[in-house]
mmCIF file of C-alpha atoms in Angstrom:
data_model
loop_
_atom_site.group_PDB
_atom_site.id
_atom_site.type_symbol
_atom_site.label_atom_id
_atom_site.label_comp_id
_atom_site.label_asym_id
_atom_site.label_seq_id
_atom_site.Cartn_x
_atom_site.Cartn_y
_atom_site.Cartn_z
ATOM 1 C CA MET A 786 127.477 212.350 63.493
ATOM 2 C CA ILE A 787 126.046 214.489 65.980
ATOM 3 C CA PRO A 788 128.356 214.778 68.701
ATOM 4 C CA VAL A 789 127.567 215.032 72.680
ATOM 5 C CA PHE A 790 129.191 218.073 73.026
ATOM 6 C CA LYS A 791 131.153 220.617 70.850
ATOM 7 C CA PRO A 792 132.851 223.891 71.929
ATOM 8 C CA SER A 793 131.423 227.445 70.372
ATOM 9 C CA PHE A 794 133.995 229.000 68.686
ATOM 10 C CA ASN A 795 134.193 231.739 65.712
ATOM 11 C CA ASP A 796 136.358 234.464 64.587
ATOM 12 C CA GLU A 797 136.418 235.995 67.779
ATOM 13 C CA GLU A 798 138.424 233.588 69.744
ATOM 14 C CA LEU A 799 140.823 233.439 66.743
ATOM 15 C CA GLU A 800 140.941 237.774 67.064
ATOM 16 C CA ALA A 801 141.668 237.553 70.679
ATOM 17 C CA LEU A 802 144.822 234.898 69.870
ATOM 18 C CA LYS A 803 146.293 237.607 67.906
ATOM 19 C CA GLU A 804 147.354 239.697 71.186
ATOM 20 C CA PRO A 805 149.482 237.087 73.061
ATOM 21 C CA PHE A 806 151.022 235.906 70.060
ATOM 22 C CA LYS A 807 151.834 239.375 68.985
ATOM 23 C CA SER A 808 153.432 240.702 72.134
ATOM 24 C CA GLY A 809 155.435 237.229 72.837
ATOM 25 C CA TRP A 810 154.177 236.987 76.127
ATOM 26 C CA ILE A 811 152.122 233.550 76.150
ATOM 27 C CA GLY A 812 152.384 232.192 79.311
ATOM 28 C CA LEU A 813 151.180 233.392 82.633
ATOM 29 C CA GLY A 814 150.888 237.194 82.217
ATOM 30 C CA PRO A 815 148.512 240.435 81.692
ATOM 31 C CA ILE A 816 145.708 238.720 80.011
ATOM 32 C CA THR A 817 145.304 236.298 82.528
ATOM 33 C CA THR A 818 145.335 238.910 85.109
ATOM 34 C CA GLU A 819 142.718 240.700 82.809
ATOM 35 C CA PHE A 820 140.590 237.069 82.824
ATOM 36 C CA GLU A 821 140.783 236.708 86.835
ATOM 37 C CA LYS A 822 139.436 240.129 87.313
ATOM 38 C CA LYS A 823 136.705 240.216 84.984
ATOM 39 C CA PHE A 824 135.878 236.529 85.700
ATOM 40 C CA ALA A 825 135.459 237.505 89.476
ATOM 41 C CA ASN A 826 133.329 240.702 88.820
ATOM 42 C CA TYR A 827 131.006 238.358 86.410
ATOM 43 C CA ILE A 828 130.878 235.705 89.670
ATOM 44 C CA GLY A 829 130.513 238.433 91.904
ATOM 45 C CA VAL A 830 133.249 237.707 94.179
ATOM 46 C CA LYS A 831 136.373 239.712 95.201
ATOM 47 C CA TYR A 832 139.336 237.208 93.692
ATOM 48 C CA ALA A 833 139.464 234.593 90.925
ATOM 49 C CA VAL A 834 142.714 232.754 90.764
ATOM 50 C CA ALA A 835 142.922 230.958 87.012
ATOM 51 C CA THR A 836 144.631 227.480 86.747
ATOM 52 C CA ASN A 837 145.201 224.845 84.016
ATOM 53 C CA SER A 838 142.166 222.701 85.278
ATOM 54 C CA CYS A 839 138.977 221.828 87.580
ATOM 55 C CA THR A 840 141.231 219.207 88.785
ATOM 56 C CA ALA A 841 143.857 221.720 89.791
ATOM 57 C CA SER A 842 141.701 223.816 91.369
ATOM 58 C CA LEU A 843 139.870 221.427 93.878
ATOM 59 C CA HIS A 844 143.255 219.769 94.517
ATOM 60 C CA LEU A 845 144.579 223.513 95.696
ATOM 61 C CA ALA A 846 141.331 224.154 97.407
ATOM 62 C CA LEU A 847 141.513 221.008 99.466
ATOM 63 C CA ARG A 848 145.333 221.399 100.214
ATOM 64 C CA LEU A 849 144.001 224.916 101.882
ATOM 65 C CA MET A 850 141.876 222.858 103.841
ATOM 66 C CA GLU A 851 144.057 221.061 105.483
ATOM 67 C CA ILE A 852 142.467 217.772 104.919
ATOM 68 C CA GLU A 853 145.006 214.847 105.261
ATOM 69 C CA ASN A 854 143.734 211.658 107.482
ATOM 70 C CA TYR A 855 140.666 213.740 107.672
ATOM 71 C CA GLU A 856 137.122 213.186 105.686
ATOM 72 C CA VAL A 857 135.330 215.064 102.956
ATOM 73 C CA ILE A 858 131.643 214.555 102.124
ATOM 74 C CA THR A 859 131.446 214.259 98.666
ATOM 75 C CA THR A 860 129.161 212.499 95.781
ATOM 76 C CA PRO A 861 130.040 209.295 93.792
ATOM 77 C CA MET A 862 127.742 210.894 90.525
ATOM 78 C CA THR A 863 130.537 213.220 89.428
ATOM 79 C CA PHE A 864 133.683 212.795 87.044
ATOM 80 C CA VAL A 865 136.296 211.070 88.950
ATOM 81 C CA SER A 866 138.820 214.347 89.487
ATOM 82 C CA THR A 867 136.420 215.455 92.137
ATOM 83 C CA ASN A 868 137.486 212.611 94.584
ATOM 84 C CA HIS A 869 141.157 212.437 93.464
ATOM 85 C CA ALA A 870 141.411 215.607 94.640
ATOM 86 C CA ILE A 871 140.757 214.528 98.006
ATOM 87 C CA LEU A 872 143.224 211.411 97.725
ATOM 88 C CA TYR A 873 145.765 213.836 95.997
ATOM 89 C CA ASN A 874 145.854 215.562 99.890
ATOM 90 C CA ASN A 875 145.569 212.184 101.442
ATOM 91 C CA GLY A 876 141.986 212.854 102.498
ATOM 92 C CA ILE A 877 139.270 210.170 103.105
ATOM 93 C CA PRO A 878 136.101 210.608 100.565
ATOM 94 C CA VAL A 879 132.895 209.742 102.135
ATOM 95 C CA PHE A 880 130.442 208.881 99.361
ATOM 96 C CA THR A 881 127.181 210.260 100.295
ATOM 97 C CA ASP A 882 123.975 209.023 98.040
ATOM 98 C CA ILE A 883 122.147 211.463 96.079
ATOM 99 C CA TYR A 884 118.720 212.605 95.230
ATOM 100 C CA SER A 885 117.019 210.551 92.403
ATOM 101 C CA ASP A 886 115.608 213.620 90.526
ATOM 102 C CA THR A 887 118.442 216.322 90.517
ATOM 103 C CA LEU A 888 121.292 213.799 90.736
ATOM 104 C CA ASN A 889 122.576 216.316 93.449
ATOM 105 C CA ILE A 890 124.030 215.391 97.118
ATOM 106 C CA ASN A 891 121.137 214.669 99.202
ATOM 107 C CA VAL A 892 121.167 217.216 102.205
ATOM 108 C CA ASP A 893 119.859 214.500 104.817
ATOM 109 C CA GLU A 894 122.318 211.863 104.115
ATOM 110 C CA ILE A 895 125.243 214.681 104.566
ATOM 111 C CA LYS A 896 123.957 214.823 107.887
ATOM 112 C CA LYS A 897 124.218 211.071 108.517
ATOM 113 C CA ASN A 898 127.603 210.826 107.361
ATOM 114 C CA ILE A 899 128.911 213.469 109.412
ATOM 115 C CA THR A 900 131.801 212.330 111.842
ATOM 116 C CA ASN A 901 134.214 213.662 114.035
ATOM 117 C CA LYS A 902 136.806 213.264 111.404
ATOM 118 C CA THR A 903 134.910 215.292 109.044
ATOM 119 C CA LYS A 904 136.397 218.206 107.610
ATOM 120 C CA ALA A 905 134.726 219.543 104.571
ATOM 121 C CA ILE A 906 131.799 218.970 101.804
ATOM 122 C CA ILE A 907 132.074 218.989 98.509
ATOM 123 C CA THR A 908 129.079 220.486 96.631
ATOM 124 C CA VAL A 909 128.942 219.187 92.639
ATOM 125 C CA HIS A 910 126.001 221.188 90.760
ATOM 126 C CA TYR A 911 125.550 218.295 88.731
ATOM 127 C CA GLY A 912 124.424 219.531 85.015
ATOM 128 C CA GLY A 913 124.681 222.884 85.941
ATOM 129 C CA HIS A 914 121.461 222.597 88.442
ATOM 130 C CA SER A 915 122.736 224.027 92.028
ATOM 131 C CA CYS A 916 122.291 221.833 94.953
ATOM 132 C CA ASP A 917 120.168 223.412 97.859
ATOM 133 C CA MET A 918 123.211 225.651 99.067
ATOM 134 C CA ASP A 919 121.177 227.371 101.900
ATOM 135 C CA LEU A 920 120.612 223.712 103.802
ATOM 136 C CA ILE A 921 124.090 222.595 103.024
ATOM 137 C CA LEU A 922 125.665 225.979 104.599
ATOM 138 C CA GLU A 923 123.627 225.585 107.518
ATOM 139 C CA ILE A 924 124.702 222.194 107.892
ATOM 140 C CA ALA A 925 128.439 223.535 107.582
ATOM 141 C CA LYS A 926 128.046 226.375 110.220
ATOM 142 C CA LYS A 927 126.742 223.849 112.692
ATOM 143 C CA TYR A 928 129.821 221.315 112.789
ATOM 144 C CA ASP A 929 131.978 224.118 111.658
ATOM 145 C CA LEU A 930 132.638 222.382 107.801
ATOM 146 C CA LYS A 931 134.125 224.287 104.982
ATOM 147 C CA VAL A 932 132.638 224.423 101.373
ATOM 148 C CA ILE A 933 133.989 223.620 98.397
ATOM 149 C CA GLU A 934 131.867 224.857 95.224
ATOM 150 C CA ASP A 935 132.664 222.176 92.123
ATOM 151 C CA VAL A 936 131.290 224.249 89.533
ATOM 152 C CA ALA A 937 132.682 221.988 86.526
ATOM 153 C CA HIS A 938 129.390 222.350 85.194
ATOM 154 C CA GLY A 939 127.403 225.324 86.303
ATOM 155 C CA CYS A 940 129.698 228.281 85.129
ATOM 156 C CA GLY A 941 126.814 230.870 84.600
ATOM 157 C CA GLY A 942 124.234 229.157 86.665
ATOM 158 C CA GLU A 943 122.658 230.270 89.940
ATOM 159 C CA TYR A 944 121.291 229.229 93.071
ATOM 160 C CA LYS A 945 118.524 231.847 94.476
ATOM 161 C CA GLU A 946 120.198 234.763 91.954
ATOM 162 C CA LYS A 947 123.238 233.885 93.426
ATOM 163 C CA LYS A 948 125.795 232.827 90.859
ATOM 164 C CA LEU A 949 127.456 229.093 91.267
ATOM 165 C CA GLY A 950 131.110 229.506 92.622
ATOM 166 C CA SER A 951 129.768 232.713 94.690
ATOM 167 C CA ILE A 952 128.187 230.675 97.462
ATOM 168 C CA GLY A 953 130.965 228.625 99.578
ATOM 169 C CA ASP A 954 134.061 229.401 100.978
ATOM 170 C CA ILE A 955 135.758 228.251 97.656
ATOM 171 C CA GLY A 956 134.419 227.895 93.831
ATOM 172 C CA CYS A 957 136.488 225.412 91.365
ATOM 173 C CA PHE A 958 135.592 225.977 87.935
ATOM 174 C CA SER A 959 136.334 224.369 84.854
ATOM 175 C CA PHE A 960 136.854 225.274 81.200
ATOM 176 C CA HIS A 961 137.488 221.889 79.536
ATOM 177 C CA ALA A 962 136.924 221.932 75.864
ATOM 178 C CA VAL A 963 133.369 220.915 76.336
ATOM 179 C CA LYS A 964 132.578 223.266 79.234
ATOM 180 C CA ASN A 965 129.893 226.155 79.039
ATOM 181 C CA LEU A 966 132.829 228.460 78.782
ATOM 182 C CA ALA A 967 135.617 226.794 77.236
ATOM 183 C CA THR A 968 139.523 227.755 76.804
ATOM 184 C CA GLY A 969 140.556 224.139 75.467
ATOM 185 C CA ASP A 970 141.543 223.374 78.990
ATOM 186 C CA GLY A 971 141.546 225.247 82.328
ATOM 187 C CA GLY A 972 140.048 226.095 85.664
ATOM 188 C CA MET A 973 139.361 229.073 87.888
ATOM 189 C CA ILE A 974 139.349 229.218 91.935
ATOM 190 C CA THR A 975 136.747 232.044 93.324
ATOM 191 C CA THR A 976 136.931 233.090 96.664
ATOM 192 C CA ASN A 977 136.171 235.934 98.871
ATOM 193 C CA ASP A 978 139.217 235.533 100.885
ATOM 194 C CA ALA A 979 142.138 237.381 100.346
ATOM 195 C CA GLU A 980 144.699 234.837 102.436
ATOM 196 C CA ILE A 981 143.225 232.111 100.759
ATOM 197 C CA CYS A 982 143.849 233.951 97.384
ATOM 198 C CA GLU A 983 147.130 235.016 98.135
ATOM 199 C CA LYS A 984 147.989 231.278 99.099
ATOM 200 C CA LEU A 985 146.617 229.797 95.914
ATOM 201 C CA ARG A 986 148.712 232.377 93.825
ATOM 202 C CA LYS A 987 151.785 231.126 95.205
ATOM 203 C CA LEU A 988 150.699 227.327 95.105
ATOM 204 C CA ARG A 989 149.352 227.186 91.563
ATOM 205 C CA TRP A 990 153.102 228.614 90.608
ATOM 206 C CA LEU A 991 155.326 226.189 92.648
ATOM 207 C CA GLY A 992 154.751 227.793 95.604
ATOM 208 C CA ILE A 993 157.234 230.830 94.442
ATOM 209 C CA SER A 994 156.516 234.529 95.988
ATOM 210 C CA ARG A 995 156.355 236.425 92.724
ATOM 211 C CA ASP A 996 155.270 234.563 89.376
ATOM 212 C CA THR A 997 157.362 235.813 86.261
ATOM 213 C CA TRP A 998 154.755 238.680 85.128
ATOM 214 C CA ASP A 999 154.484 240.529 88.547
ATOM 215 C CA ARG A 1000 158.208 240.785 88.244
ATOM 216 C CA GLU A 1001 158.122 241.821 85.078
ATOM 217 C CA GLU A 1002 155.515 244.363 85.544
ATOM 218 C CA LYS A 1003 157.001 246.013 88.671
ATOM 219 C CA ASP A 1004 159.844 246.736 86.676
ATOM 220 C CA GLU A 1005 162.158 246.359 89.740
ATOM 221 C CA LYS A 1006 166.128 246.904 89.810
ATOM 222 C CA TYR A 1007 166.055 243.002 90.764
ATOM 223 C CA SER A 1008 163.071 241.624 88.810
ATOM 224 C CA TRP A 1009 165.117 238.603 88.934
ATOM 225 C CA TYR A 1010 164.895 238.020 92.541
ATOM 226 C CA TYR A 1011 161.966 235.581 94.170
ATOM 227 C CA SER A 1012 161.596 233.367 97.121
ATOM 228 C CA VAL A 1013 160.169 230.074 97.034
ATOM 229 C CA GLU A 1014 157.713 229.694 100.160
ATOM 230 C CA ASP A 1015 155.803 226.210 99.813
ATOM 231 C CA ILE A 1016 155.933 223.090 97.899
ATOM 232 C CA GLY A 1017 153.479 224.408 94.777
ATOM 233 C CA TYR A 1018 152.862 222.848 91.433
ATOM 234 C CA LYS A 1019 152.842 224.125 88.190
ATOM 235 C CA TYR A 1020 148.866 224.573 87.594
ATOM 236 C CA HIS A 1021 148.948 227.885 86.532
ATOM 237 C CA MET A 1022 146.961 229.240 83.017
ATOM 238 C CA SER A 1023 148.564 230.687 80.239
ATOM 239 C CA ASP A 1024 147.934 233.819 78.350
ATOM 240 C CA ILE A 1025 146.586 231.854 75.113
ATOM 241 C CA GLN A 1026 143.766 230.206 77.078
ATOM 242 C CA ALA A 1027 143.128 233.999 79.278
ATOM 243 C CA ALA A 1028 142.448 235.323 75.698
ATOM 244 C CA ILE A 1029 140.050 232.647 74.807
ATOM 245 C CA GLY A 1030 138.131 232.775 77.933
ATOM 246 C CA LEU A 1031 137.838 236.697 77.807
ATOM 247 C CA VAL A 1032 135.738 236.352 74.548
ATOM 248 C CA GLN A 1033 134.099 232.918 76.113
ATOM 249 C CA LEU A 1034 132.946 234.639 79.444
ATOM 250 C CA LYS A 1035 131.395 237.720 76.626
ATOM 251 C CA LYS A 1036 129.213 235.214 75.241
ATOM 252 C CA LEU A 1037 128.707 233.026 78.169
ATOM 253 C CA ASP A 1038 125.029 234.243 79.008
ATOM 254 C CA SER A 1039 123.840 233.790 75.380
ATOM 255 C CA MET A 1040 125.557 230.505 75.146
ATOM 256 C CA ASN A 1041 124.059 229.349 78.065
ATOM 257 C CA ASN A 1042 120.446 230.943 77.029
ATOM 258 C CA ARG A 1043 120.586 228.785 73.970
ATOM 259 C CA ARG A 1044 121.431 225.621 75.977
ATOM 260 C CA ARG A 1045 118.102 226.351 77.846
ATOM 261 C CA GLU A 1046 116.161 226.537 74.524
ATOM 262 C CA ILE A 1047 117.361 223.186 73.336
ATOM 263 C CA SER A 1048 116.702 222.082 76.702
ATOM 264 C CA GLU A 1049 113.501 223.270 76.987
ATOM 265 C CA ALA A 1050 112.535 222.123 73.064
ATOM 266 C CA TYR A 1051 113.877 218.373 75.159
ATOM 267 C CA THR A 1052 111.636 218.751 77.923
ATOM 268 C CA ASN A 1053 108.653 219.658 76.241
ATOM 269 C CA ALA A 1054 109.032 216.811 73.674
ATOM 270 C CA PHE A 1055 109.778 214.109 75.910
ATOM 271 C CA LYS A 1056 107.735 215.065 79.129
ATOM 272 C CA SER A 1057 104.424 212.939 77.749
ATOM 273 C CA VAL A 1058 106.672 209.965 76.564
ATOM 274 C CA SER A 1059 105.918 207.116 78.989
ATOM 275 C CA TRP A 1060 109.814 205.696 79.211
ATOM 276 C CA ILE A 1061 111.375 209.072 79.573
ATOM 277 C CA GLU A 1062 112.042 210.644 82.607
ATOM 278 C CA VAL A 1063 113.082 214.344 81.732
ATOM 279 C CA PRO A 1064 115.637 216.215 84.488
ATOM 280 C CA THR A 1065 113.668 217.892 87.244
ATOM 281 C CA ILE A 1066 114.492 222.021 87.888
ATOM 282 C CA LYS A 1067 113.572 223.385 91.187
ATOM 283 C CA ARG A 1068 112.476 226.789 91.814
ATOM 284 C CA TYR A 1069 115.698 227.814 93.631
ATOM 285 C CA ALA A 1070 117.789 226.959 90.347
ATOM 286 C CA LYS A 1071 118.804 228.226 87.186
ATOM 287 C CA CYS A 1072 120.484 225.659 85.479
ATOM 288 C CA ALA A 1073 123.587 225.946 83.394
ATOM 289 C CA TYR A 1074 122.702 223.014 81.374
ATOM 290 C CA HIS A 1075 125.791 221.829 81.006
ATOM 291 C CA ASN A 1076 124.044 218.389 79.848
ATOM 292 C CA TYR A 1077 120.735 216.991 79.305
ATOM 293 C CA VAL A 1078 120.405 213.893 81.188
ATOM 294 C CA ILE A 1079 117.368 211.769 80.671
ATOM 295 C CA LYS A 1080 116.412 208.558 82.510
ATOM 296 C CA THR A 1081 115.279 205.466 80.936
ATOM 297 C CA ASP A 1082 114.989 201.536 81.660
ATOM 298 C CA TYR A 1083 116.026 201.241 77.886
ATOM 299 C CA ARG A 1084 119.551 203.280 78.357
ATOM 300 C CA ASN A 1085 121.823 200.840 76.560
ATOM 301 C CA GLU A 1086 119.059 199.546 73.730
ATOM 302 C CA LEU A 1087 118.861 203.729 73.211
ATOM 303 C CA ASN A 1088 122.280 204.035 73.148
ATOM 304 C CA ILE A 1089 123.106 201.933 70.222
ATOM 305 C CA TYR A 1090 120.043 202.692 68.641
ATOM 306 C CA LEU A 1091 120.852 206.463 68.458
ATOM 307 C CA GLN A 1092 124.656 205.757 67.460
ATOM 308 C CA GLU A 1093 123.358 203.797 64.667
ATOM 309 C CA LYS A 1094 121.157 206.370 63.526
ATOM 310 C CA GLY A 1095 124.085 209.095 63.745
ATOM 311 C CA ILE A 1096 123.388 210.211 67.254
ATOM 312 C CA SER A 1097 126.047 210.377 69.943
ATOM 313 C CA THR A 1098 125.146 210.081 73.652
ATOM 314 C CA GLY A 1099 126.855 209.768 76.753
ATOM 315 C CA VAL A 1100 126.699 208.259 80.242
ATOM 316 C CA HIS A 1101 127.503 210.908 83.030
ATOM 317 C CA TYR A 1102 128.462 208.853 85.448
ATOM 318 C CA ILE A 1103 129.210 205.499 86.472
ATOM 319 C CA PRO A 1104 129.122 206.333 90.189
ATOM 320 C CA ASN A 1105 132.652 206.898 91.588
ATOM 321 C CA ASN A 1106 132.518 204.336 94.341
ATOM 322 C CA HIS A 1107 131.947 201.583 91.651
ATOM 323 C CA TYR A 1108 135.539 202.272 90.040
ATOM 324 C CA SER A 1109 137.750 199.392 91.843
ATOM 325 C CA MET A 1110 140.289 201.988 93.374
ATOM 326 C CA TYR A 1111 137.388 203.739 95.336
ATOM 327 C CA LYS A 1112 135.379 200.158 96.614
ATOM 328 C CA LYS A 1113 137.449 200.092 99.553
ATOM 329 C CA PHE A 1114 135.742 203.248 100.874
ATOM 330 C CA GLY A 1115 132.355 201.558 100.598
ATOM 331 C CA GLN A 1116 129.516 203.851 101.730
ATOM 332 C CA PHE A 1117 125.732 203.142 101.259
ATOM 333 C CA THR A 1118 124.391 205.082 97.960
ATOM 334 C CA PRO A 1119 121.633 202.785 96.793
ATOM 335 C CA ILE A 1120 120.034 205.966 94.821
ATOM 336 C CA SER A 1121 123.318 206.587 92.992
ATOM 337 C CA ASP A 1122 123.685 202.708 92.317
ATOM 338 C CA LYS A 1123 120.308 202.423 90.785
ATOM 339 C CA VAL A 1124 119.466 205.181 89.235
ATOM 340 C CA TRP A 1125 122.828 205.466 87.075
ATOM 341 C CA LYS A 1126 121.664 202.712 84.989
ATOM 342 C CA LYS A 1127 119.153 204.677 83.399
ATOM 343 C CA LEU A 1128 121.050 207.824 82.783
ATOM 344 C CA LEU A 1129 121.747 208.753 79.226
ATOM 345 C CA THR A 1130 123.308 212.508 77.870
ATOM 346 C CA LEU A 1131 121.734 213.906 74.930
ATOM 347 C CA PRO A 1132 123.562 216.307 72.267
ATOM 348 C CA LEU A 1133 123.704 220.004 74.033
ATOM 349 C CA PHE A 1134 126.138 222.396 72.585
ATOM 350 C CA PRO A 1135 125.046 226.244 71.979
ATOM 351 C CA ASP A 1136 125.555 225.669 68.050
ATOM 352 C CA LEU A 1137 123.129 222.402 67.941
ATOM 353 C CA SER A 1138 120.838 223.543 64.865
ATOM 354 C CA ASP A 1139 116.986 223.770 65.476
ATOM 355 C CA SER A 1140 116.632 221.057 62.705
ATOM 356 C CA ASP A 1141 119.250 218.723 64.662
ATOM 357 C CA VAL A 1142 117.351 219.111 67.738
ATOM 358 C CA ASN A 1143 114.012 218.535 66.027
ATOM 359 C CA MET A 1144 115.964 215.417 63.915
ATOM 360 C CA ILE A 1145 116.826 214.135 67.683
ATOM 361 C CA ILE A 1146 113.567 214.381 69.106
ATOM 362 C CA ASP A 1147 111.880 212.496 66.387
ATOM 363 C CA THR A 1148 114.461 209.899 66.499
ATOM 364 C CA ILE A 1149 113.931 208.934 69.977
ATOM 365 C CA LYS A 1150 110.501 209.270 69.696
ATOM 366 C CA LYS A 1151 110.042 206.566 66.936
ATOM 367 C CA PHE A 1152 112.502 204.263 69.080
ATOM 368 C CA LYS A 1153 109.439 202.964 70.898
ATOM 369 C CA LYS A 1154 105.941 202.965 69.104
#
């Protein structure tokens, strides 16, 4: 069975794991610090704070926005953790409709949903295709709103030659097992604000003033001493994850290029098929292609057919405002409500072979002749 997603690991990751195991320092330590510095440099920001998931990153980012009892403009077309993070902070998600082509949040709908209770906008770069950030930042500036980029799908992607995660006030990344940069699990927060960075480092380590490695590294007489300054969380990354992350970061551009090659092959094969709509890529976007999603009126039938042929597929996503716990928040999202019923995610990962890609293409074309 060909999977939808699969991490791309080899002997380099295995070799990198020797360092933390040999040193005996496998928790939050020097390798995590190195990963943070190199990731910040890659994204083009001053600071990066490593966490154990994008969910944790979003939770902390919104915590700093002080959104309790305030509204956050968000999309229904995302993994549920995006909107759970709003509720973790006692905020109010305002589900805002999407464009039918890119599946990203619709800028005109953002404008309609802003009230005097709005505090922030979350931009989910769906599938690794950037939202139109200039227009969103213009709105944010006009209404004095914060912008959080959810870059779970977009690591290495760009908007007008700027790396995703470097454009809003804060960027939140996922290093989950199936993401473009995979550490098994993990996340990162990016920012150019020194004060935000300092607060995040405390919050990800239970509100403690200095983490264990920081105290050990300075080798002070009272290295055991620390203060607890806030109610924080155990959201830090380990050096085991960071060791994998450093290797994956070096390979990220080449892995994303392979994703683009496969996606281009799919698009060239399916763009003339009458019952398939291929993804739209805007000129301003350099898509990271976390996933490749087609639209078809035969979604369910095609899914069953491909499963029978040994090809896994997925649906990304059921709109969040369709889930029972989110129905109370309502919102009018007719495009999202309609388009999700047509979405089907095809296999896409760097190690997918050309022969498998061709087999997938041929199998899909034979579905309706």
